[in-house]
Coordinates of C-alpha atoms and ligand atoms in Angstrom, one line a residue:
M552 CA -90.6 -23.7 -68.5
I553 CA -88.1 -20.7 -68.0
E554 CA -85.0 -22.2 -69.3
T555 CA -81.8 -20.2 -69.3
R556 CA -78.2 -20.6 -69.1
V557 CA -78.6 -20.3 -65.2
T558 CA -81.0 -23.4 -65.2
R559 CA -78.5 -25.4 -67.3
L560 CA -75.4 -24.3 -65.5
L561 CA -76.9 -25.3 -62.0
G562 CA -79.0 -28.2 -63.2
I563 CA -82.2 -26.8 -61.9
R564 CA -85.8 -26.7 -63.2
V565 CA -86.6 -23.0 -62.5
P566 CA -84.0 -20.1 -62.5
I567 CA -84.6 -19.1 -58.5
V568 CA -81.8 -19.0 -56.1
Q569 CA -82.2 -18.7 -52.2
G570 CA -79.9 -16.2 -50.9
G571 CA -77.2 -17.5 -48.6
M572 CA -78.6 -15.7 -45.4
Q573 CA -76.6 -15.7 -42.2
W574 CA -78.7 -18.0 -39.5
V575 CA -81.3 -18.7 -42.2
G576 CA -79.5 -20.8 -45.0
L577 CA -80.1 -24.1 -42.9
P578 CA -80.8 -27.6 -44.3
P579 CA -84.5 -27.6 -44.0
L580 CA -84.8 -24.5 -46.1
V581 CA -82.4 -25.5 -48.4
A582 CA -83.8 -28.8 -49.2
A583 CA -87.0 -27.4 -49.7
V584 CA -86.1 -24.7 -52.0
S585 CA -84.0 -27.5 -54.3
N586 CA -87.1 -30.0 -53.8
A587 CA -89.3 -27.2 -55.2
G588 CA -87.2 -27.0 -58.3
G589 CA -84.7 -24.1 -57.4
L590 CA -81.3 -23.8 -55.7
G591 CA -81.2 -24.1 -52.2
V592 CA -78.0 -22.3 -50.7
L593 CA -76.3 -23.5 -47.2
T594 CA -74.9 -20.6 -45.4
A595 CA -71.2 -21.8 -44.5
L596 CA -70.6 -19.2 -41.7
T597 CA -73.9 -20.1 -39.9
Q598 CA -72.2 -23.2 -38.9
P599 CA -69.8 -23.1 -36.1
S600 CA -67.1 -24.8 -37.9
P601 CA -66.1 -26.6 -41.0
Q602 CA -66.9 -30.1 -39.2
A603 CA -70.6 -28.6 -38.6
L604 CA -70.8 -27.7 -42.2
R605 CA -70.0 -31.0 -43.3
E606 CA -73.0 -32.5 -41.1
A607 CA -75.2 -29.7 -42.3
I608 CA -74.2 -30.8 -46.0
R609 CA -74.8 -34.6 -45.1
E610 CA -78.2 -33.5 -43.6
T611 CA -79.2 -31.5 -46.4
R612 CA -78.3 -34.5 -48.8
K613 CA -80.8 -36.8 -46.6
R614 CA -83.6 -34.4 -47.4
T615 CA -83.2 -33.7 -51.0
S616 CA -81.3 -35.3 -54.1
K617 CA -81.4 -32.3 -56.1
N618 CA -78.5 -29.7 -56.4
F619 CA -77.8 -27.3 -53.7
G620 CA -75.0 -24.8 -53.1
V621 CA -73.0 -23.5 -50.1
N622 CA -72.6 -19.6 -49.7
I623 CA -69.0 -18.4 -48.0
T624 CA -69.3 -14.5 -47.4
L625 CA -66.0 -12.6 -46.8
L626 CA -66.8 -9.4 -44.8
P627 CA -65.5 -7.9 -41.6
S628 CA -66.2 -10.1 -38.8
I629 CA -65.7 -10.2 -35.1
N630 CA -64.3 -13.2 -35.0
P631 CA -62.3 -14.1 -38.4
P632 CA -63.5 -17.3 -39.8
D633 CA -61.4 -20.1 -41.1
Y634 CA -62.7 -19.4 -44.8
E635 CA -60.5 -21.9 -46.5
G636 CA -61.6 -24.7 -44.0
Y637 CA -65.1 -24.3 -44.7
A638 CA -64.4 -24.1 -48.4
R639 CA -62.3 -27.5 -48.2
A640 CA -65.0 -29.2 -46.0
A641 CA -67.8 -28.4 -48.6
V642 CA -65.6 -29.2 -51.6
E643 CA -64.8 -32.5 -49.9
E644 CA -68.2 -33.4 -49.1
G645 CA -69.0 -33.1 -52.7
V646 CA -70.5 -29.9 -53.1
R647 CA -70.0 -28.6 -56.4
I648 CA -72.1 -25.3 -56.6
F649 CA -70.6 -22.2 -54.4
E650 CA -71.8 -18.7 -54.1
T651 CA -69.1 -16.4 -53.1
A652 CA -69.7 -12.8 -51.8
G653 CA -67.8 -10.0 -50.2
N654 CA -64.2 -8.9 -50.4
N655 CA -61.1 -10.5 -52.0
P656 CA -63.0 -13.6 -53.1
G657 CA -60.1 -14.3 -55.8
P658 CA -58.2 -17.0 -53.9
L659 CA -61.6 -19.0 -53.1
I660 CA -63.0 -18.5 -56.4
A661 CA -59.4 -19.9 -57.8
Y662 CA -59.7 -22.9 -55.5
F663 CA -63.4 -23.7 -56.5
K664 CA -62.8 -23.7 -60.2
S665 CA -59.6 -25.7 -59.7
Q666 CA -62.0 -28.5 -58.2
G667 CA -64.1 -28.4 -61.0
C668 CA -67.0 -26.3 -59.3
T669 CA -69.6 -23.8 -60.6
V670 CA -69.2 -20.4 -58.7
I671 CA -71.8 -17.8 -58.6
H672 CA -70.1 -14.5 -57.4
K673 CA -72.3 -11.8 -55.6
C674 CA -71.5 -8.2 -56.6
T675 CA -73.0 -4.9 -56.2
T676 CA -71.3 -3.0 -59.0
I677 CA -70.5 -3.6 -62.6
R678 CA -67.0 -2.9 -61.9
H679 CA -66.7 -6.0 -59.6
G680 CA -68.8 -8.0 -61.9
K681 CA -66.3 -7.7 -64.5
S682 CA -63.4 -8.2 -62.3
A683 CA -64.8 -11.7 -61.0
E684 CA -65.7 -12.6 -64.5
K685 CA -62.1 -12.2 -65.4
K686 CA -61.4 -14.5 -62.5
G687 CA -63.3 -17.1 -64.0
V688 CA -66.8 -17.2 -62.2
D689 CA -69.6 -18.8 -64.0
I690 CA -72.7 -16.8 -63.0
L691 CA -73.0 -13.3 -61.3
S692 CA -75.5 -12.4 -58.8
V693 CA -76.1 -8.9 -59.2
D694 CA -77.2 -7.0 -56.0
G695 CA -79.2 -4.0 -56.4
F696 CA -79.5 -1.5 -53.4
E697 CA -83.1 -2.8 -52.3
C698 CA -81.4 -5.9 -51.0
A699 CA -81.0 -7.1 -47.4
G700 CA -77.5 -7.4 -45.6
H701 CA -74.8 -5.6 -47.7
P702 CA -75.8 -3.5 -50.8
G703 CA -72.1 -2.1 -51.0
E704 CA -71.7 1.7 -51.1
E705 CA -72.7 3.1 -54.5
D706 CA -76.4 2.9 -54.1
I707 CA -77.4 1.7 -57.4
G708 CA -81.2 0.2 -57.5
G709 CA -81.9 -2.9 -59.5
L710 CA -83.9 -1.2 -62.4
V711 CA -80.7 0.1 -63.7
L712 CA -78.0 -2.0 -62.2
F713 CA -79.6 -5.2 -64.0
A714 CA -80.0 -3.4 -67.5
R715 CA -76.3 -2.0 -67.4
A716 CA -75.4 -5.8 -66.3
A717 CA -77.1 -7.2 -69.3
K718 CA -75.1 -4.7 -71.5
E719 CA -71.8 -5.1 -69.9
L720 CA -71.4 -8.8 -68.9
K721 CA -70.8 -11.8 -71.0
I722 CA -71.6 -14.5 -68.6
P723 CA -75.1 -14.9 -67.3
F724 CA -76.2 -13.1 -64.1
I725 CA -79.1 -13.4 -61.6
A726 CA -81.0 -10.4 -60.2
S727 CA -80.7 -10.1 -56.6
G728 CA -82.5 -7.6 -54.2
G729 CA -86.1 -6.1 -54.3
I730 CA -87.5 -9.4 -55.8
A731 CA -90.3 -11.4 -54.1
D732 CA -93.1 -12.2 -56.4
S733 CA -93.8 -13.0 -60.1
R734 CA -93.9 -9.3 -61.1
G735 CA -90.4 -8.8 -59.9
F736 CA -89.4 -12.1 -61.6
A737 CA -90.7 -11.2 -65.2
A738 CA -89.0 -7.7 -65.0
A739 CA -85.9 -9.0 -63.9
L740 CA -86.0 -11.6 -67.1
A741 CA -86.9 -8.3 -69.3
L742 CA -84.1 -6.5 -68.0
G743 CA -81.8 -9.5 -69.1
A744 CA -81.2 -11.5 -66.0
E745 CA -81.4 -15.2 -66.6
G746 CA -82.7 -15.9 -63.1
I747 CA -83.3 -14.5 -59.6
N748 CA -82.2 -14.5 -56.2
M749 CA -84.4 -14.1 -53.2
G750 CA -83.4 -14.0 -49.3
T751 CA -86.2 -12.2 -47.4
R752 CA -88.9 -13.7 -49.4
F753 CA -87.6 -17.4 -48.4
M754 CA -87.2 -16.3 -44.8
C755 CA -90.8 -16.1 -44.5
T756 CA -91.9 -19.7 -46.0
V757 CA -92.9 -22.7 -43.7
E758 CA -89.6 -24.4 -43.9
S759 CA -87.4 -21.5 -42.8
S760 CA -86.5 -22.2 -39.3
I761 CA -86.7 -18.5 -38.2
H762 CA -89.3 -18.1 -35.2
Q763 CA -92.9 -17.6 -36.4
N764 CA -93.1 -14.2 -34.8
I765 CA -90.5 -13.1 -37.0
K766 CA -92.2 -14.3 -40.1
E767 CA -95.5 -12.7 -39.0
K768 CA -93.5 -9.5 -38.4
I769 CA -92.1 -9.8 -41.9
V770 CA -95.7 -10.2 -43.2
A771 CA -97.1 -7.1 -41.0
S772 CA -94.2 -5.0 -42.3
T773 CA -93.9 -2.4 -45.3
E774 CA -90.9 -1.4 -47.6
Q775 CA -90.3 1.6 -44.9
D776 CA -89.4 -0.9 -42.4
T777 CA -85.6 -1.2 -43.2
L778 CA -82.7 1.0 -42.6
H779 CA -79.1 0.9 -43.2
I780 CA -76.6 0.6 -40.7
F781 CA -72.7 0.9 -40.9
R782 CA -72.7 3.5 -43.7
T783 CA -70.1 5.4 -41.8
L784 CA -67.7 2.5 -41.6
H785 CA -68.1 1.7 -45.4
N786 CA -69.7 -1.8 -44.5
T787 CA -73.3 -0.5 -45.2
A788 CA -75.9 -3.4 -44.2
R789 CA -80.0 -3.0 -44.8
V790 CA -81.7 -4.5 -41.7
F791 CA -84.8 -4.3 -40.1
K792 CA -85.9 -0.9 -38.5
N793 CA -86.2 -1.3 -34.7
K794 CA -84.9 0.0 -31.6
V795 CA -81.6 -1.4 -31.7
S796 CA -80.8 -0.5 -35.3
Q797 CA -82.0 2.7 -34.7
Q798 CA -79.8 3.1 -31.7
V799 CA -76.7 2.3 -33.8
V800 CA -77.6 5.1 -36.6
A801 CA -78.0 7.4 -33.9
L802 CA -74.6 6.4 -32.5
E803 CA -73.0 6.8 -35.8
R804 CA -74.5 10.2 -36.6
R805 CA -73.2 11.7 -33.5
P806 CA -70.4 14.1 -34.1
G807 CA -67.2 12.1 -34.6
G808 CA -68.9 9.2 -35.3
A809 CA -68.8 5.9 -33.7
K810 CA -65.9 3.2 -33.9
F811 CA -66.9 -0.4 -34.5
E812 CA -66.1 -1.4 -30.9
E813 CA -68.6 1.2 -29.7
L814 CA -71.4 -0.7 -31.9
R815 CA -70.2 -4.4 -31.3
D816 CA -72.5 -5.4 -28.6
L817 CA -75.5 -3.9 -30.4
V818 CA -74.5 -5.5 -33.8
S819 CA -73.0 -9.1 -33.0
G820 CA -74.4 -11.6 -34.9
A821 CA -74.8 -13.9 -31.7
R822 CA -77.3 -11.3 -30.7
G823 CA -79.1 -11.1 -33.7
R824 CA -79.4 -14.8 -34.2
L825 CA -81.5 -14.7 -30.9
V826 CA -84.0 -12.8 -32.8
Y827 CA -84.6 -15.5 -35.0
E828 CA -84.6 -18.2 -32.0
N829 CA -86.9 -16.3 -29.5
G830 CA -89.2 -14.3 -31.9
D831 CA -88.6 -10.7 -30.6
P832 CA -87.9 -8.5 -33.5
E833 CA -86.9 -5.8 -31.3
Y834 CA -83.9 -7.6 -29.5
G835 CA -81.0 -7.3 -32.1
I836 CA -80.0 -6.7 -35.6
W837 CA -81.6 -8.8 -38.3
S838 CA -81.2 -8.5 -42.2
A839 CA -84.3 -7.4 -44.2
G840 CA -84.8 -6.1 -47.7
V841 CA -87.1 -3.6 -49.0
T842 CA -89.4 -6.6 -50.1
L843 CA -90.9 -6.4 -46.7
G844 CA -93.5 -4.5 -48.5
L845 CA -94.4 -7.3 -51.1
I846 CA -94.7 -10.2 -48.9
D847 CA -98.1 -10.7 -47.5
D848 CA -98.1 -14.8 -46.8
I849 CA -96.0 -17.7 -45.3
P850 CA -96.2 -20.4 -47.8
T851 CA -94.0 -23.6 -48.4
C852 CA -91.2 -23.2 -50.7
E853 CA -93.1 -25.5 -53.3
E854 CA -96.1 -23.4 -53.3
L855 CA -94.1 -20.0 -53.8
V856 CA -91.8 -21.2 -56.4
V857 CA -94.5 -23.2 -58.4
R858 CA -96.8 -20.0 -57.8
M859 CA -94.2 -17.6 -59.0
E860 CA -93.2 -19.6 -62.0
R861 CA -96.8 -19.9 -63.2
E862 CA -97.4 -16.3 -62.7
T863 CA -94.5 -15.0 -64.5
E864 CA -95.1 -17.1 -67.5
E865 CA -98.7 -15.6 -67.5
I866 CA -97.1 -12.4 -67.4
I867 CA -94.7 -13.1 -70.2
E868 CA -97.8 -14.3 -72.3
G869 CA -99.8 -11.3 -71.3
L870 CA -96.9 -8.9 -72.7
G871 CA -96.8 -11.0 -75.9
K872 CA -100.5 -10.7 -76.5
L873 CA -99.8 -7.1 -75.9
R874 CA -97.6 -6.8 -78.9
T875 CA -100.3 -8.8 -81.1
R876 CA -102.9 -6.0 -80.1
Q877 CA -100.8 -3.3 -80.9
A878 CA -99.9 -4.7 -84.4
K879 CA -103.9 -4.8 -85.0
L880 CA -104.3 -1.1 -84.1
Ligands
LIG11 P1 -70.5 -10.7 -36.8 O1 -70.9 -10.8 -35.5 O2 -68.9 -10.9 -36.9 O3 -70.5 -8.9 -37.2 C1 -71.7 -8.6 -37.1 C2 -71.8 -7.3 -38.0 O4 -70.7 -6.4 -37.9 C3 -71.6 -8.0 -39.4 O5 -72.3 -7.3 -40.5 C4 -69.9 -7.7 -39.9 O6 -69.9 -7.5 -41.2 C5 -69.9 -6.3 -39.1 N1 -68.6 -6.2 -38.7 C6 -67.7 -6.9 -37.8 N2 -66.5 -6.5 -37.9 C7 -66.6 -5.3 -38.4 C8 -65.6 -4.3 -38.3 N3 -64.5 -4.5 -37.8 N4 -66.0 -3.3 -39.2 C9 -67.1 -2.9 -39.6 N5 -68.1 -4.0 -39.5 C10 -67.9 -5.0 -38.8 O7 -71.1 -11.2 -37.7 P2 -72.2 -12.6 -37.9 O8 -73.6 -12.4 -37.9 O9 -71.7 -13.7 -36.8 O10 -71.7 -13.2 -39.3 C11 -70.4 -13.8 -39.5 C12 -69.9 -13.2 -40.7 O11 -70.7 -13.6 -41.7 C13 -69.6 -12.0 -40.8 O12 -68.5 -11.7 -41.8 C14 -70.8 -11.5 -41.8 O13 -70.4 -10.1 -42.5 C15 -71.0 -12.6 -42.5 N6 -72.5 -12.5 -43.1 C16 -72.8 -13.3 -44.1 C17 -74.0 -13.4 -44.5 C18 -74.3 -14.2 -45.6 O14 -75.7 -14.1 -46.2 N7 -73.7 -15.3 -45.8 C19 -74.9 -12.5 -44.3 C20 -74.5 -11.4 -43.3 C21 -73.4 -11.6 -42.7

């Protein structure tokens, strides 16, 4: 048993949290992660309206009696969502665990805390982590540069960022970005994290609703198959390297750069969603982390979580034996 403040605060068996992924954080996956002993997280903005989020929450409840959370990400959007409406709908449906991410989360955090909820806030710098800590969040999800999606603009890898978080933060944190196996899990615990967050790894499971071709593409890919778009717009996102993302980067690198309007049709989430529906990895932008290099199977969530828990315990035990051996030398 790997018991930490995170397992206790979230009421889960093993401190593994599924990342809130746009178009991927749907009820079958969320319930499967929670049933396996981790925390499944529904992605609010994947639902077209607050009412649809209510229905997704009810569907998740039919599939699991365990705790699960709802992610709300506040980033530039082509059609700005009704964040408060999604938040209210989820609270009214009885959700008590939220993951916030992105810019200016203060009002949402204050609302969730006023409703007695547990809040995980995702941050990519220690500065933002400390600021969220002051706002009263319960857990930080500290996102290293390896992560899929938005890594912020400061480019600090997990090895340093997690160790800094352990030194600087009072509340517990989960390590996010670059973790897809038990080696990463054990390393994160060694660095002071009290749990881990995995996105790309959970995309590539039996219960993830994305097209089988994309799961097979993840298995076939390596850590060299991602790139960053939106660097020049200060909204950097790590995504799968394909024709569309390479075209976006080429447009950004032209003399004078590119305005968002020139990129919009290439990068829209509506187009990226079709990648997951139709299974053509070249069709649009889809998020992927450097963990592409670590993923070589498509297990059920139960198989994945149980395997990672067992192997991580073995690694920790093995490290303990190393100390005993050294003492004998
Ligand atoms: P979208 O179609 O609105 O935008 C596509 C991409 O362009 C997103 O990365 C977005 O941040 C970016 N973008 C939009 N307007 C921009 C602008 N003016 N300047 C710079 N970049 C801009 O996005 P979507 O896929 O429909 O997603 C809806 C919302 O969910 C967006 O805010 C997106 O950032 C957010 N999101 C959530 C998650 C999550 O894990 N919950 C992951 C990725 C994105």
